[in-house]
């Protein structure tokens, strides 16, 4: 389903206007004709986890699709949840954000809500009127200038987009919230995720759930930073959201259309998937790592899963065959990265032994015996004749590495296993016998 944000145009232009003397009218649109407003904003703003609309894409194109812009969902809460899911957060993390916003805005996520008794809070995040709310107003005014229409600061899409703008950059007078985003994306517990987004640094009245959070993590600066925590209520709201809407927004992947995953009609950004892990490596290796990470996120989010039919399960990689599929999975990733392992349809190689043999041919792939080789992100790990997966990152200091593979996760039955990620404590762990390197 297409995710669209009402009136959203070029979120990053906010920072351009207020942080540099760029003349906006002189800047040509970087997006193809017909690109929706929020997709174009995600390209310019480098929202690297945004799910672009279904449509044509190639190594040189930007996302394309309808120019209509409206949030998706039955009510404001579901619309906000879907928005943050498509902005790259897991279902749990998206629910934690919206649980906070729901509490802040009085339960209905009303973008027009003002703090009672003449208080300074405005909008879904209850931004303080004298500083952050003024930046929301400026942001809406900038969007109005860009579109030639009146865009209100009380628009839900504008306010949701401003949350992402703050977490992805640093508008003036608002503080640095990129650390909140980065910490939130590490959380797998709903209470911790809700607490880190809320923040406890400024609290002077603390409920019991917040007290436990502070005991474990100390006083942390979050996005909301309330004087009275009410973390118990926020967690309760987040749990209800996760229970009701969990996973409904679908895929978590990227934008900019560096490659096009035609099986899911989702554009995946492989231009900057994880520079710290792939910096200086070939474009092929970077795409392999990026695509593997994107598939892992699909399985992690619930968009794909064990036993699901067709392109929502392992049959996506096997050309419809019901079989052990670890070699099918790495073949699929390599083919999508533009470096097919085999000459069969979609570069499919269905057996681990054949993957190793391709490396031993010393053609465009190279086999390295384990024990004397330092692996590189993008390599294939060969585990005898039983299993193959991919190197995602390597820590050469302690000789550990992170892998992603298919048909794994503790259950090897092909109807139940999944794409999963793990860490090996050395270069020969888990029966690794060798590596196959791409171009």
CSV table of C-alpha atoms in Angstrom, one decimal:
chain,number,residue,atom,x,y,z
A,1,UNK,CA,0.0,0.0,0.0
A,2,UNK,CA,1.3,3.5,-0.8
A,3,UNK,CA,2.2,5.6,2.2
A,4,UNK,CA,1.5,9.3,1.6
A,5,UNK,CA,1.9,12.3,4.0
A,6,UNK,CA,-0.6,15.2,3.6
A,7,UNK,CA,1.0,18.3,2.1
A,8,UNK,CA,4.5,17.0,2.8
A,9,UNK,CA,7.1,18.6,0.4
A,10,UNK,CA,10.8,18.5,0.8
A,11,UNK,CA,11.2,18.3,4.6
A,12,UNK,CA,14.9,19.2,4.4
A,13,UNK,CA,14.2,22.6,2.9
A,14,UNK,CA,13.3,23.7,6.4
A,15,UNK,CA,17.0,23.3,7.5
A,16,UNK,CA,18.2,24.8,4.2
A,17,UNK,CA,16.1,28.0,4.9
A,18,UNK,CA,17.1,28.5,8.5
A,19,UNK,CA,20.7,27.2,8.5
A,20,UNK,CA,22.0,28.5,5.2
A,21,UNK,CA,21.3,31.4,2.7
A,22,UNK,CA,20.1,29.1,-0.1
A,23,UNK,CA,17.6,30.7,-2.4
A,24,UNK,CA,14.8,28.1,-2.6
A,25,UNK,CA,13.2,29.4,-5.8
A,26,UNK,CA,16.4,28.8,-7.6
A,27,UNK,CA,16.7,25.2,-6.6
A,28,UNK,CA,15.3,22.7,-9.2
A,29,UNK,CA,13.2,19.8,-8.0
A,30,UNK,CA,15.5,16.7,-7.6
A,31,UNK,CA,12.5,14.3,-8.1
A,32,UNK,CA,11.1,12.9,-11.3
A,33,UNK,CA,7.8,14.2,-12.6
A,34,UNK,CA,4.9,12.4,-10.8
A,35,UNK,CA,6.9,11.6,-7.7
A,36,UNK,CA,4.7,12.0,-4.6
A,37,UNK,CA,5.4,14.8,-2.2
A,38,UNK,CA,6.5,12.6,0.7
A,39,UNK,CA,8.8,10.5,-1.5
A,40,UNK,CA,10.5,13.6,-2.8
A,41,UNK,CA,10.9,14.8,0.8
A,42,UNK,CA,12.4,11.5,1.8
A,43,UNK,CA,15.0,11.8,-1.0
A,44,UNK,CA,16.0,15.4,-0.2
A,45,UNK,CA,15.9,14.8,3.5
A,46,UNK,CA,17.9,11.5,3.3
A,47,UNK,CA,15.2,9.5,5.1
A,48,UNK,CA,17.2,6.4,4.4
A,49,UNK,CA,14.5,4.0,5.8
A,50,UNK,CA,11.4,5.5,4.0
A,51,UNK,CA,9.4,3.0,2.1
A,52,UNK,CA,9.0,4.5,-1.4
A,53,UNK,CA,5.9,4.0,-3.4
A,54,UNK,CA,5.6,1.0,-5.7
A,55,UNK,CA,6.6,2.0,-9.2
A,56,UNK,CA,9.4,1.8,-11.7
A,57,UNK,CA,12.9,2.2,-10.4
A,58,UNK,CA,16.5,1.7,-11.5
A,59,UNK,CA,20.0,2.5,-10.5
A,60,UNK,CA,19.6,6.1,-11.6
A,61,UNK,CA,16.0,7.0,-10.8
A,62,UNK,CA,14.2,8.4,-7.9
A,63,UNK,CA,11.0,6.9,-6.5
A,64,UNK,CA,8.0,7.4,-8.7
A,65,UNK,CA,4.3,7.2,-8.1
A,66,UNK,CA,1.2,9.2,-7.5
A,67,UNK,CA,1.3,12.9,-6.5
A,68,UNK,CA,-1.6,12.5,-4.1
A,69,UNK,CA,-0.6,13.1,-0.5
A,70,UNK,CA,-2.8,11.6,2.3
A,71,UNK,CA,-1.9,9.6,5.4
A,72,UNK,CA,-3.2,6.0,5.5
A,73,UNK,CA,-5.2,4.6,8.4
A,74,UNK,CA,-8.7,4.4,9.9
A,75,UNK,CA,-7.9,7.2,12.5
A,76,UNK,CA,-5.1,9.5,13.5
A,77,UNK,CA,-3.4,6.9,15.7
A,78,UNK,CA,-3.2,4.3,12.9
A,79,UNK,CA,-2.1,7.0,10.4
A,80,UNK,CA,0.7,8.1,12.8
A,81,UNK,CA,1.7,4.4,13.4
A,82,UNK,CA,1.9,3.7,9.7
A,83,UNK,CA,3.8,6.9,9.1
A,84,UNK,CA,6.6,5.9,11.6
A,85,UNK,CA,6.6,2.3,10.3
A,86,UNK,CA,7.4,3.6,6.8
A,87,UNK,CA,9.9,6.0,8.2
A,88,UNK,CA,12.0,3.0,9.3
A,89,UNK,CA,11.0,2.1,12.8
A,90,UNK,CA,10.0,-1.4,13.9
A,91,UNK,CA,6.4,-2.0,14.9
A,92,UNK,CA,7.4,-1.9,18.5
A,93,UNK,CA,9.3,1.3,18.1
A,94,UNK,CA,6.6,3.0,16.1
A,95,UNK,CA,4.1,2.1,18.7
A,96,UNK,CA,6.3,3.6,21.4
A,97,UNK,CA,6.5,6.9,19.5
A,98,UNK,CA,2.8,7.0,18.9
A,99,UNK,CA,2.0,6.0,22.5
A,100,UNK,CA,3.9,9.0,23.7
A,101,UNK,CA,2.2,11.3,21.2
A,102,UNK,CA,-1.2,9.9,22.0
A,103,UNK,CA,-0.7,10.7,25.7
A,104,UNK,CA,0.7,14.1,25.0
A,105,UNK,CA,-2.3,15.1,22.8
A,106,UNK,CA,-5.0,13.9,25.1
A,107,UNK,CA,-5.6,10.4,23.7
A,108,UNK,CA,-6.9,11.2,20.2
A,109,UNK,CA,-3.7,12.4,18.5
A,110,UNK,CA,-5.4,15.7,17.7
A,111,UNK,CA,-3.0,18.0,15.9
A,112,UNK,CA,-5.1,21.0,17.0
A,113,UNK,CA,-4.9,20.4,20.7
A,114,UNK,CA,-3.6,23.2,22.9
A,115,UNK,CA,-2.5,22.6,26.5
A,116,UNK,CA,-5.3,23.3,28.9
A,117,UNK,CA,-5.5,26.3,31.2
A,118,UNK,CA,-3.5,28.4,28.8
A,119,UNK,CA,-0.4,26.2,29.0
A,120,UNK,CA,2.4,26.4,26.4
A,121,UNK,CA,2.0,23.0,24.7
A,122,UNK,CA,0.8,22.8,21.1
A,123,UNK,CA,0.0,19.9,18.7
A,124,UNK,CA,0.5,16.2,18.9
A,125,UNK,CA,3.9,16.5,20.7
A,126,UNK,CA,2.9,19.5,22.8
A,127,UNK,CA,5.7,21.5,21.5
A,128,UNK,CA,6.4,24.6,23.7
A,129,UNK,CA,4.8,27.6,22.2
A,130,UNK,CA,7.8,30.0,22.6
A,131,UNK,CA,10.4,27.9,20.7
A,132,UNK,CA,9.7,24.5,19.1
A,133,UNK,CA,6.1,25.4,18.1
A,134,UNK,CA,7.4,28.5,16.4
A,135,UNK,CA,9.6,26.2,14.3
A,136,UNK,CA,6.5,24.1,13.4
A,137,UNK,CA,4.9,27.3,12.2
A,138,UNK,CA,7.9,28.3,10.1
A,139,UNK,CA,8.0,24.8,8.6
A,140,UNK,CA,4.3,25.0,7.6
A,141,UNK,CA,5.0,28.4,6.1
A,142,UNK,CA,7.9,27.1,4.1
A,143,UNK,CA,5.7,24.3,2.8
A,144,UNK,CA,3.1,26.8,1.8
A,145,UNK,CA,5.8,28.7,-0.2
A,146,UNK,CA,6.8,25.6,-2.0
A,147,UNK,CA,3.3,24.4,-2.9
A,148,UNK,CA,1.7,27.7,-3.5
A,149,UNK,CA,-1.2,26.7,-1.2
A,150,UNK,CA,-1.9,27.3,2.4
A,151,UNK,CA,-0.4,24.6,4.6
A,152,UNK,CA,-1.4,24.8,8.2
A,153,UNK,CA,0.8,24.0,11.2
A,154,UNK,CA,-2.2,22.2,12.6
A,155,UNK,CA,-2.1,19.6,9.8
A,156,UNK,CA,-1.4,16.1,11.1
A,157,UNK,CA,1.0,15.2,8.2
A,158,UNK,CA,3.0,18.4,8.8
A,159,UNK,CA,3.4,17.7,12.5
A,160,UNK,CA,4.4,14.0,12.0
A,161,UNK,CA,6.9,15.1,9.4
A,162,UNK,CA,8.3,17.7,11.8
A,163,UNK,CA,8.9,15.0,14.3
A,164,UNK,CA,11.0,13.2,11.7
A,165,UNK,CA,12.7,16.4,10.7
A,166,UNK,CA,13.8,17.0,14.3
A,167,UNK,CA,15.0,13.4,14.7
A,168,UNK,CA,16.9,13.5,11.4
A,169,UNK,CA,18.5,16.9,11.5
A,170,UNK,CA,18.6,19.8,14.0
A,171,UNK,CA,16.3,22.8,13.3
A,172,UNK,CA,17.3,25.8,15.3
A,173,UNK,CA,16.1,26.3,18.9
A,174,UNK,CA,15.0,22.7,19.3
A,175,UNK,CA,18.0,20.7,20.5
A,176,UNK,CA,19.6,17.6,19.0
A,177,UNK,CA,17.2,14.7,18.8
A,178,UNK,CA,19.2,12.4,16.4
A,179,UNK,CA,20.5,10.5,19.5
A,180,UNK,CA,16.9,9.9,20.5
A,181,UNK,CA,16.3,8.3,17.1
A,182,UNK,CA,19.5,6.2,17.2
A,183,UNK,CA,18.8,4.9,20.7
A,184,UNK,CA,15.2,4.2,20.0
A,185,UNK,CA,16.1,2.1,17.0
A,186,UNK,CA,18.1,-0.2,19.2
A,187,UNK,CA,15.2,-1.0,21.5
A,188,UNK,CA,13.3,-4.3,21.4
A,189,UNK,CA,11.3,-3.9,24.7
A,190,UNK,CA,8.2,-1.7,24.5
A,191,UNK,CA,8.8,-0.1,28.0
A,192,UNK,CA,12.4,0.8,27.2
A,193,UNK,CA,11.5,2.2,23.8
A,194,UNK,CA,8.7,4.3,25.2
A,195,UNK,CA,10.9,5.5,28.0
A,196,UNK,CA,13.8,6.5,25.8
A,197,UNK,CA,11.5,8.5,23.4
A,198,UNK,CA,9.8,10.1,26.4
A,199,UNK,CA,12.9,11.1,28.3
A,200,UNK,CA,13.4,11.5,32.0
A,201,UNK,CA,16.0,14.3,32.3
A,202,UNK,CA,13.5,17.0,33.2
A,203,UNK,CA,11.0,15.0,35.2
A,204,UNK,CA,10.2,16.2,38.8
A,205,UNK,CA,7.2,13.9,39.3
A,206,UNK,CA,7.9,10.3,38.6
A,207,UNK,CA,5.6,7.3,38.4
A,208,UNK,CA,6.7,3.8,39.4
A,209,UNK,CA,7.4,2.5,35.8
A,210,UNK,CA,9.5,5.6,35.2
A,211,UNK,CA,11.3,5.0,38.5
A,212,UNK,CA,12.3,1.5,37.4
A,213,UNK,CA,13.4,2.9,34.0
A,214,UNK,CA,15.6,5.6,35.7
A,215,UNK,CA,17.1,2.9,38.0
A,216,UNK,CA,18.2,0.9,35.0
A,217,UNK,CA,19.2,3.7,32.6
A,218,UNK,CA,19.6,6.9,34.6
A,219,UNK,CA,18.2,10.3,33.7
A,220,UNK,CA,18.1,10.3,29.8
A,221,UNK,CA,17.1,13.1,27.5
A,222,UNK,CA,14.3,12.1,25.1
A,223,UNK,CA,12.1,13.7,22.6
A,224,UNK,CA,9.3,14.8,25.0
A,225,UNK,CA,11.1,15.4,28.3
A,226,UNK,CA,8.0,16.0,30.4
A,227,UNK,CA,8.0,17.4,34.0
A,228,UNK,CA,5.6,14.6,35.0
A,229,UNK,CA,6.5,11.3,33.4
A,230,UNK,CA,3.3,9.2,33.4
A,231,UNK,CA,5.4,6.5,31.7
A,232,UNK,CA,2.9,3.9,32.9
A,233,UNK,CA,0.1,5.5,30.8
A,234,UNK,CA,2.4,5.9,27.8
A,235,UNK,CA,3.5,2.3,27.9
A,236,UNK,CA,-0.1,1.2,28.2
A,237,UNK,CA,-1.1,3.3,25.1
A,238,UNK,CA,1.9,1.9,23.2
A,239,UNK,CA,1.0,-1.7,24.0
A,240,UNK,CA,-2.6,-1.1,22.8
A,241,UNK,CA,-1.3,0.4,19.5
A,242,UNK,CA,1.1,-2.5,18.9
A,243,UNK,CA,-1.6,-5.1,19.7
A,244,UNK,CA,-4.1,-3.4,17.3
A,245,UNK,CA,-1.9,-2.3,14.4
A,246,UNK,CA,1.4,-4.3,14.8
A,247,UNK,CA,3.1,-4.7,11.5
A,248,UNK,CA,0.2,-3.2,9.4
A,249,UNK,CA,2.4,-0.8,7.5
A,250,UNK,CA,4.4,-3.6,5.9
A,251,UNK,CA,7.9,-3.3,4.6
A,252,UNK,CA,10.8,-1.4,6.2
A,253,UNK,CA,13.2,-0.4,3.6
A,254,UNK,CA,14.7,2.6,1.8
A,255,UNK,CA,14.3,5.2,-0.8
A,256,UNK,CA,16.3,6.8,-3.7
A,257,UNK,CA,15.8,3.6,-5.8
A,258,UNK,CA,19.4,2.5,-6.0
A,259,UNK,CA,18.1,-0.9,-6.9
A,260,UNK,CA,14.5,-2.2,-7.4
A,261,UNK,CA,13.3,-5.2,-5.5
A,262,UNK,CA,10.6,-6.2,-8.0
A,263,UNK,CA,9.4,-9.1,-5.9
A,264,UNK,CA,7.9,-6.7,-3.3
A,265,UNK,CA,7.6,-3.6,-5.5
A,266,UNK,CA,9.7,-1.7,-2.9
A,267,UNK,CA,12.5,0.7,-3.7
A,268,UNK,CA,15.6,-0.1,-1.6
A,269,UNK,CA,18.3,2.5,-1.0
A,270,UNK,CA,21.7,0.8,-1.3
A,271,UNK,CA,23.7,4.0,-1.7
A,272,UNK,CA,24.2,4.5,2.1
A,273,UNK,CA,22.9,1.4,3.9
A,274,UNK,CA,25.6,1.4,6.6
A,275,UNK,CA,28.7,3.4,5.7
A,276,UNK,CA,30.6,2.3,8.8
A,277,UNK,CA,30.5,-1.3,7.7
A,278,UNK,CA,30.9,-0.9,3.9
A,279,UNK,CA,32.9,2.3,3.5
A,280,UNK,CA,35.5,1.9,0.8
A,281,UNK,CA,34.1,-1.4,-0.5
A,282,UNK,CA,32.9,-2.0,-4.0
A,283,UNK,CA,29.4,-0.9,-5.0
A,284,UNK,CA,28.6,-4.6,-5.4
A,285,UNK,CA,29.5,-5.5,-1.9
A,286,UNK,CA,27.6,-2.4,-0.6
A,287,UNK,CA,24.5,-3.5,-2.4
A,288,UNK,CA,24.8,-7.1,-1.2
A,289,UNK,CA,25.0,-5.9,2.4
A,290,UNK,CA,22.2,-3.4,1.9
A,291,UNK,CA,19.8,-5.9,0.3
A,292,UNK,CA,20.5,-8.5,2.9
A,293,UNK,CA,19.7,-6.0,5.7
A,294,UNK,CA,16.5,-4.9,3.9
A,295,UNK,CA,15.3,-8.5,3.6
A,296,UNK,CA,16.1,-9.1,7.3
A,297,UNK,CA,14.1,-6.1,8.2
A,298,UNK,CA,11.1,-7.4,6.2
A,299,UNK,CA,11.1,-10.6,8.2
A,300,UNK,CA,11.8,-8.8,11.5
A,301,UNK,CA,8.8,-6.4,10.8
A,302,UNK,CA,6.4,-9.3,10.1
A,303,UNK,CA,5.9,-8.2,6.5
A,304,UNK,CA,7.4,-11.6,5.5
A,305,UNK,CA,7.4,-14.7,7.7
A,306,UNK,CA,7.6,-18.5,8.0
A,307,UNK,CA,4.9,-20.3,6.2
A,308,UNK,CA,3.6,-17.3,4.4
A,309,UNK,CA,2.7,-17.9,0.7
A,310,UNK,CA,4.4,-16.6,-2.4
A,311,UNK,CA,6.5,-13.4,-2.1
A,312,UNK,CA,5.7,-13.1,1.6
A,313,UNK,CA,7.6,-16.2,2.5
A,314,UNK,CA,10.6,-18.2,1.4
A,315,UNK,CA,9.1,-19.1,-2.0
A,316,UNK,CA,10.1,-15.5,-3.0
A,317,UNK,CA,13.7,-16.8,-3.2
A,318,UNK,CA,13.2,-20.3,-4.6
A,319,UNK,CA,11.3,-19.6,-7.7
A,320,UNK,CA,8.3,-21.3,-6.1
A,321,UNK,CA,10.1,-24.6,-5.1
A,322,UNK,CA,9.5,-26.1,-1.7
A,323,UNK,CA,13.0,-26.8,-0.5
A,324,UNK,CA,15.8,-26.0,1.9
A,325,UNK,CA,16.5,-22.4,0.8
A,326,UNK,CA,19.7,-20.9,2.2
A,327,UNK,CA,21.5,-21.1,-1.2
A,328,UNK,CA,18.4,-19.8,-2.9
A,329,UNK,CA,18.4,-16.8,-0.5
A,330,UNK,CA,22.0,-15.7,-1.1
A,331,UNK,CA,21.5,-16.3,-4.9
A,332,UNK,CA,18.5,-14.0,-4.8
A,333,UNK,CA,20.4,-11.2,-3.0
A,334,UNK,CA,23.5,-11.5,-5.3
A,335,UNK,CA,21.2,-11.3,-8.3
A,336,UNK,CA,19.3,-8.3,-7.0
A,337,UNK,CA,22.7,-6.7,-6.4
A,338,UNK,CA,23.6,-7.2,-10.1
A,339,UNK,CA,26.2,-9.9,-9.6
A,340,UNK,CA,24.4,-13.3,-10.2
A,341,UNK,CA,26.0,-16.4,-8.9
A,342,UNK,CA,24.8,-18.7,-11.7
A,343,UNK,CA,23.5,-18.6,-15.2
A,344,UNK,CA,20.1,-20.1,-14.4
A,345,UNK,CA,17.0,-17.9,-14.1
A,346,UNK,CA,17.6,-15.0,-11.7
A,347,UNK,CA,21.1,-16.4,-11.0
A,348,UNK,CA,19.6,-19.1,-8.9
A,349,UNK,CA,22.0,-21.7,-7.4
A,350,UNK,CA,20.0,-24.0,-5.1
A,351,UNK,CA,22.8,-26.0,-3.4
A,352,UNK,CA,25.6,-25.1,-1.0
A,353,UNK,CA,28.0,-27.3,-2.8
A,354,UNK,CA,27.4,-25.5,-6.1
A,355,UNK,CA,27.9,-22.1,-4.5
A,356,UNK,CA,31.4,-23.3,-3.2
A,357,UNK,CA,32.2,-24.8,-6.6
A,358,UNK,CA,31.4,-21.5,-8.3
A,359,UNK,CA,34.0,-19.8,-6.0
A,360,UNK,CA,36.6,-22.5,-6.7
A,361,UNK,CA,36.3,-21.9,-10.5
A,362,UNK,CA,38.3,-18.7,-9.9
A,363,UNK,CA,36.2,-16.7,-12.4
A,364,UNK,CA,34.5,-13.6,-11.2
A,365,UNK,CA,34.1,-15.2,-7.7
A,366,UNK,CA,36.9,-16.5,-5.5
A,367,UNK,CA,36.9,-19.2,-2.8
A,368,UNK,CA,39.0,-18.7,0.3
A,369,UNK,CA,39.6,-21.6,2.8
A,370,UNK,CA,38.7,-20.7,6.4
A,371,UNK,CA,41.5,-20.2,8.8
A,372,UNK,CA,43.9,-18.0,6.7
A,373,UNK,CA,41.4,-15.5,5.3
A,374,UNK,CA,40.0,-12.3,6.8
A,375,UNK,CA,36.4,-12.0,5.6
A,376,UNK,CA,34.9,-8.9,4.1
A,377,UNK,CA,31.3,-7.6,4.2
A,378,UNK,CA,29.5,-9.1,1.2
A,379,UNK,CA,31.3,-12.4,1.3
A,380,UNK,CA,29.4,-15.7,1.4
A,381,UNK,CA,30.1,-18.0,4.4
A,382,UNK,CA,30.3,-21.7,3.4
A,383,UNK,CA,29.4,-24.2,6.2
A,384,UNK,CA,30.5,-27.5,4.7
A,385,UNK,CA,27.7,-28.8,2.5
A,386,UNK,CA,25.0,-27.8,5.0
A,387,UNK,CA,24.6,-24.0,4.9
A,388,UNK,CA,25.5,-20.7,3.4
A,389,UNK,CA,24.9,-17.1,4.5
A,390,UNK,CA,26.4,-13.7,4.1
A,391,UNK,CA,28.9,-11.5,6.0
A,392,UNK,CA,27.4,-8.2,6.9
A,393,UNK,CA,30.0,-6.6,9.1
A,394,UNK,CA,33.4,-7.5,10.5
A,395,UNK,CA,35.2,-6.5,13.6
A,396,UNK,CA,38.9,-7.2,12.8
A,397,UNK,CA,40.0,-6.2,16.4
A,398,UNK,CA,38.3,-9.2,18.0
A,399,UNK,CA,37.8,-11.3,14.8
A,400,UNK,CA,34.0,-11.3,15.2
A,401,UNK,CA,31.4,-10.8,12.4
A,402,UNK,CA,27.7,-10.4,11.9
A,403,UNK,CA,25.9,-12.6,9.3
A,404,UNK,CA,22.5,-12.6,7.7
A,405,UNK,CA,21.1,-15.8,6.0
A,406,UNK,CA,18.0,-17.5,5.0
A,407,UNK,CA,16.6,-20.9,6.2
A,408,UNK,CA,18.0,-20.3,9.6
A,409,UNK,CA,17.0,-18.9,13.0
A,410,UNK,CA,17.1,-22.2,15.0
A,411,UNK,CA,14.4,-24.0,12.9
A,412,UNK,CA,15.7,-25.4,9.7
A,413,UNK,CA,12.5,-26.8,8.4
A,414,UNK,CA,11.8,-24.9,5.2
A,415,UNK,CA,8.2,-24.0,6.1
A,416,UNK,CA,9.1,-22.6,9.5
A,417,UNK,CA,12.6,-21.1,9.2
A,418,UNK,CA,13.3,-17.4,8.4
A,419,UNK,CA,15.8,-14.8,7.4
A,420,UNK,CA,17.8,-14.0,10.6
A,421,UNK,CA,20.9,-12.2,11.8
A,422,UNK,CA,23.6,-13.5,14.1
A,423,UNK,CA,27.1,-12.9,15.4
A,424,UNK,CA,30.0,-15.3,15.0
A,425,UNK,CA,32.8,-15.1,17.6
A,426,UNK,CA,35.5,-16.1,15.2
A,427,UNK,CA,36.1,-16.6,11.5
A,428,UNK,CA,35.7,-20.4,11.7
A,429,UNK,CA,32.7,-20.5,14.1
A,430,UNK,CA,29.7,-22.8,13.5
A,431,UNK,CA,31.6,-25.1,11.0
A,432,UNK,CA,32.6,-22.4,8.6
A,433,UNK,CA,34.8,-24.1,6.0
A,434,UNK,CA,35.4,-21.2,3.6
A,435,UNK,CA,34.3,-18.0,2.0
A,436,UNK,CA,33.2,-17.0,-1.6
A,437,UNK,CA,34.0,-13.4,-2.5
A,438,UNK,CA,32.1,-11.3,-5.1
A,439,UNK,CA,33.7,-9.1,-7.7
